[in-house]
Amino acid sequence: MAQSSLKDDFDFFRQAVHAISSTLNLEQAMVSIFHFLKRHFPLEAVSMHSLSLRMSALHLLFLVIRGRFHYLDELIPLGEGAVNYLQNLEREVRITSKPHSEQTEVSKLHSLAISPYLPQKDRAYLVALLSTEQGPVGHLALIGSRPGCFNAEHERKLDILIPVLSLAMINLQSHREVTELQRRLEIANLGLAAEMRRLSETPMIGARHGLRRVMDAVAQLAGRDVPVLILGETGTGKELIANAIHRVSSRHEAPYLKVNCGAIPDTLIDSELFGHEKGAFTGAVTGRPGRFEQAHGGTLFLDEVGDMPPHAQTRFLRVLQDGIIQRVGGSRVRSVDVRIIAATHRNLKAMVEAGTFREDLYYRLNVFPLAIPSLRERSQDIPSLIHYYVGRISRRLRLSQTPQLDAESLPKLLAYSWPGNVRELENLVERALILNPQGPLRLHTHLPLESGSKAGEPMVEMTQPQLVVSHPRKSPANGDKSLAREFLSDPTGPSNDSLPTLDQAMTDHILHALRQCGGKIHGPKGAAEVLGVNPSTLRKRMDKLGIPYGRKRACG
């Protein structure tokens, strides 16, 4: 019996080696390994992940399910307890069996992360630590078809494969890296500049998580030329989404021009967009085509279209309706074929109601609206964004090694409201790297602070400081809520030449906005819109300052 068992183990090992060594291509090899393992284990999928101590996260590398390989390269934020749990496992055990995926925080997070590919339900996990003399290579997870499906014999068989799987994984990943470097070198040698520019573009981090719905919508636009209106706060990455839309369009090889309407003076925007004839104005010594003519046959990205002045809106509408333009100072009508992608951080609907944006132009642009979530709405992407920016900026600053993130930072970064969105995060990472290039990076210490708040708490943007009333008074934050009502009915208040505290100034500023908006907080022409903050952020600030809200309470 012992000899028979030994022979069975030898045959099992030999078949595994044959499956693993069938190719140096990582995708093909893992699919081959998956099919082999499926013959011996009751599994539904196989995944590979590793523990990133620098990011306090689980790094998902790939997933093989139903014979299909999915390269993930995603980070899952972990709490301190989960990090310690995985560190202890790496030191003490080679095989971990969990009959139920709900047993530990790590398996629950892993199950949630792969749910776009494998429906989330209770399953068994059998995880092998792959390692060499140099240290851990990663964790190979066999995901069972049902709870409690793995037994002691399955654990024993997987343990037999750990040495060969560990070496194979190192070789396969190294081969993948070498192949990728060779491919990039070939592209450079062939002079494919356009392809190299595409490869060097900022990756769409969050495409499988916080931006998943947006990217699904972008995929639906593939091959279509309809106008797209991208809506989102400043710094959310509207231009990146516009680039993605252009890349999947039928015009991806045609001209692609970008114009920031908010950066062009009102007196010059007509000439910039629609061109001008010789002598049209002082200094126009020659005629010049505008951006619409230059983009003929391709795509024009109009950023901050909400800042376009009324006279330019009229000309723009004519392009959308009739496909024609007329240069400044000219009489000739020219046909243009341009696909429009527009973006703005403004509330165009409210601008239409206020009469500052043409209603007919709004509906021409609003054929396919895309709302980009703010960073506070996609906080699950923050670890991946930090990982990306730390790496990129470290290379740009020519740091000898990439600094690690302080373990205390991530929870506070996840709790922060990020009014400046991804752009604010990038700037914060760069500032931290410049000030402390050796690390560890205590990113949370660089978050903006305000009176009475701690790093990581949301703060109110004072977008209209000229409205702040500069007289002191007892702050409602101290409990005297009647002062809030008094101020709403008495805008002048007591006079005094001394400077108010920040809480007092903020209270006066919010109350001024409430009075101006008739006590309305949410929606068009509400105080939140006037102040340029999220309504929930404003309510939290009002709670902290002791300002009662609700139309009747604020005005009574």
mmCIF file of N, CA and C in Angstrom, residues 167 200 327 357 489:
data_model
loop_
_atom_site.group_PDB
_atom_site.id
_atom_site.type_symbol
_atom_site.label_atom_id
_atom_site.label_comp_id
_atom_site.label_asym_id
_atom_site.label_seq_id
_atom_site.Cartn_x
_atom_site.Cartn_y
_atom_site.Cartn_z
ATOM 1 N N LEU A 167 8.981 27.806 -7.748
ATOM 2 C CA LEU A 167 9.991 28.070 -8.776
ATOM 3 C C LEU A 167 9.342 28.453 -10.098
ATOM 4 N N SER A 200 2.570 55.306 -22.606
ATOM 5 C CA SER A 200 3.089 56.160 -21.533
ATOM 6 C C SER A 200 2.002 56.970 -20.849
ATOM 7 N N ARG A 327 -15.463 81.870 -39.876
ATOM 8 C CA ARG A 327 -14.347 82.510 -39.188
ATOM 9 C C ARG A 327 -14.697 83.941 -38.785
ATOM 10 N N PHE A 357 -26.311 79.728 -19.586
ATOM 11 C CA PHE A 357 -25.920 78.715 -20.564
ATOM 12 C C PHE A 357 -27.135 78.385 -21.419
ATOM 13 N N SER A 489 -31.975 86.743 10.915
ATOM 14 C CA SER A 489 -32.904 87.877 10.876
ATOM 15 C C SER A 489 -32.189 89.213 11.022
#
